[in-house]
Amino acid sequence: LLHMVRSPITSFTTEEELEISRLANILVGLHCVEKKRKRHRTSPEQLLILDEVFKRNRTPDFETRAKLSKQLGMTPRRIQIWFQNKRAKVKKMQQDLSLFDFPDSTSPPTNSPSSDCDTSPLALEPAGTENRVPQLLN
């Protein structure tokens, strides 16, 4: 490496720069950047099966993941990650829904005809004014 030391005025050749870059990557531990894996998309058919299994079992054991792996053509690790992501997604959805939780019900309150208090706009008007045309104020 000593023969590569140059004065600040002299520049490196392209070949020397590539060699320096390669050595620097090795030293820093970035040599695996070249081997970056391609993202695998789960097919709709695989999703159907994974969702069905998830409905029955949110945390499949190693044996179940191995069987799914053979059936779906995925690695057991990819299946494990899919289940982790699915559990996180369900948990987040439940947390988001809890922000809209209503005290005594799982749905928003509705005005039912059997309620004691009628809050319709006509019920709030004084008696006998339902059919009167509103007048504009000057």
XYZ file of C-alpha atoms in Angstrom:
138
model
C 0.000 0.000 0.000
C 2.944 2.340 0.494
C 3.554 2.504 -3.237
C 0.019 3.933 -3.639
C 0.662 7.013 -1.465
C 0.738 10.134 -3.637
C 1.148 13.788 -3.067
C -2.088 15.833 -2.901
C -1.365 17.275 -6.338
C -1.197 13.895 -8.139
C -4.464 12.046 -8.862
C -5.058 8.301 -9.060
C -5.767 6.404 -12.225
C -9.197 4.851 -12.609
C -7.702 1.405 -11.993
C -6.030 2.601 -8.787
C -9.247 4.246 -7.561
C -11.166 0.998 -8.122
C -8.554 -0.980 -6.191
C -8.601 1.522 -3.320
C -12.395 1.427 -3.243
C -12.426 -2.392 -3.225
C -9.902 -2.528 -0.367
C -11.768 0.119 1.601
C -15.002 -1.849 1.244
C -13.317 -4.972 2.523
C -11.871 -3.106 5.493
C -15.197 -1.521 6.372
C -17.085 -4.771 5.879
C -19.104 -3.603 2.907
C -17.865 -6.303 0.542
C -21.294 -7.937 0.593
C -22.941 -4.857 -0.963
C -22.352 -6.436 -4.364
C -24.421 -9.467 -3.278
C -27.552 -7.505 -2.349
C -30.506 -9.841 -2.568
C -33.438 -9.269 -4.852
C -36.763 -8.662 -3.092
C -39.103 -11.633 -3.340
C -42.807 -10.937 -3.769
C -45.308 -13.385 -2.338
C -47.675 -14.585 -5.056
C -51.473 -14.329 -4.630
C -51.661 -18.141 -4.424
C -49.046 -18.219 -1.664
C -50.868 -15.417 0.155
C -54.140 -17.358 0.141
C -52.499 -20.336 1.817
C -50.493 -18.242 4.282
C -53.603 -16.268 5.277
C -55.575 -19.488 5.826
C -52.841 -20.903 8.044
C -52.601 -17.568 9.899
C -56.333 -17.679 10.704
C -55.801 -21.042 12.435
C -52.347 -20.430 13.938
C -50.641 -17.051 14.325
C -47.317 -18.550 15.439
C -46.497 -21.726 13.506
C -43.686 -23.907 14.850
C -40.608 -24.996 12.901
C -42.283 -28.158 11.608
C -45.285 -26.257 10.245
C -43.020 -23.680 8.595
C -40.976 -26.502 7.018
C -44.149 -28.073 5.562
C -45.320 -24.713 4.246
C -41.866 -24.146 2.811
C -42.088 -27.280 0.682
C -45.697 -26.622 -0.286
C -45.168 -22.985 -1.283
C -41.621 -23.068 -2.616
C -40.460 -20.514 -0.048
C -37.689 -20.775 2.526
C -38.742 -21.419 6.132
C -37.103 -18.105 7.016
C -39.248 -16.198 4.491
C -42.332 -17.873 5.945
C -41.229 -16.935 9.456
C -40.728 -13.302 8.397
C -44.133 -13.283 6.669
C -45.822 -14.395 9.914
C -43.890 -11.808 11.953
C -44.942 -9.059 9.543
C -48.553 -10.261 9.504
C -48.732 -10.292 13.325
C -47.285 -6.759 13.423
C -49.799 -5.596 10.802
C -52.760 -7.069 12.713
C -51.524 -5.550 15.969
C -51.167 -2.121 14.346
C -54.645 -2.352 12.822
C -56.105 -3.238 16.229
C -54.296 -0.295 17.820
C -55.545 2.036 15.089
C -59.112 0.815 15.594
C -58.856 1.309 19.351
C -58.343 5.026 18.697
C -61.944 5.077 17.442
C -63.302 2.936 20.267
C -66.674 3.967 21.604
C -67.522 3.489 25.299
C -70.359 0.950 25.280
C -70.201 -0.381 21.765
C -67.903 -1.458 18.961
C -69.707 0.849 16.547
C -70.636 4.524 16.654
C -73.886 5.418 18.406
C -76.963 5.696 16.214
C -80.236 7.509 16.690
C -82.759 4.753 17.057
C -86.515 5.370 16.914
C -86.884 3.879 20.389
C -84.540 6.388 22.037
C -85.978 8.604 24.771
C -84.739 11.838 23.210
C -85.392 12.739 19.592
C -82.503 14.823 18.312
C -83.657 15.233 14.730
C -83.587 18.830 13.431
C -87.401 19.057 13.399
C -87.660 17.912 17.011
C -85.463 20.805 18.103
C -87.831 23.399 16.613
C -90.574 24.861 18.827
C -93.931 23.151 18.427
C -95.994 24.376 15.474
C -93.015 25.759 13.489
C -92.159 22.644 11.502
C -93.762 23.838 8.253
C -92.923 27.532 8.582
C -90.527 28.997 5.996
C -87.470 30.551 7.660
C -87.164 34.308 7.225
C -83.955 36.076 6.310
C -82.555 38.500 8.853
C -81.786 42.042 7.653
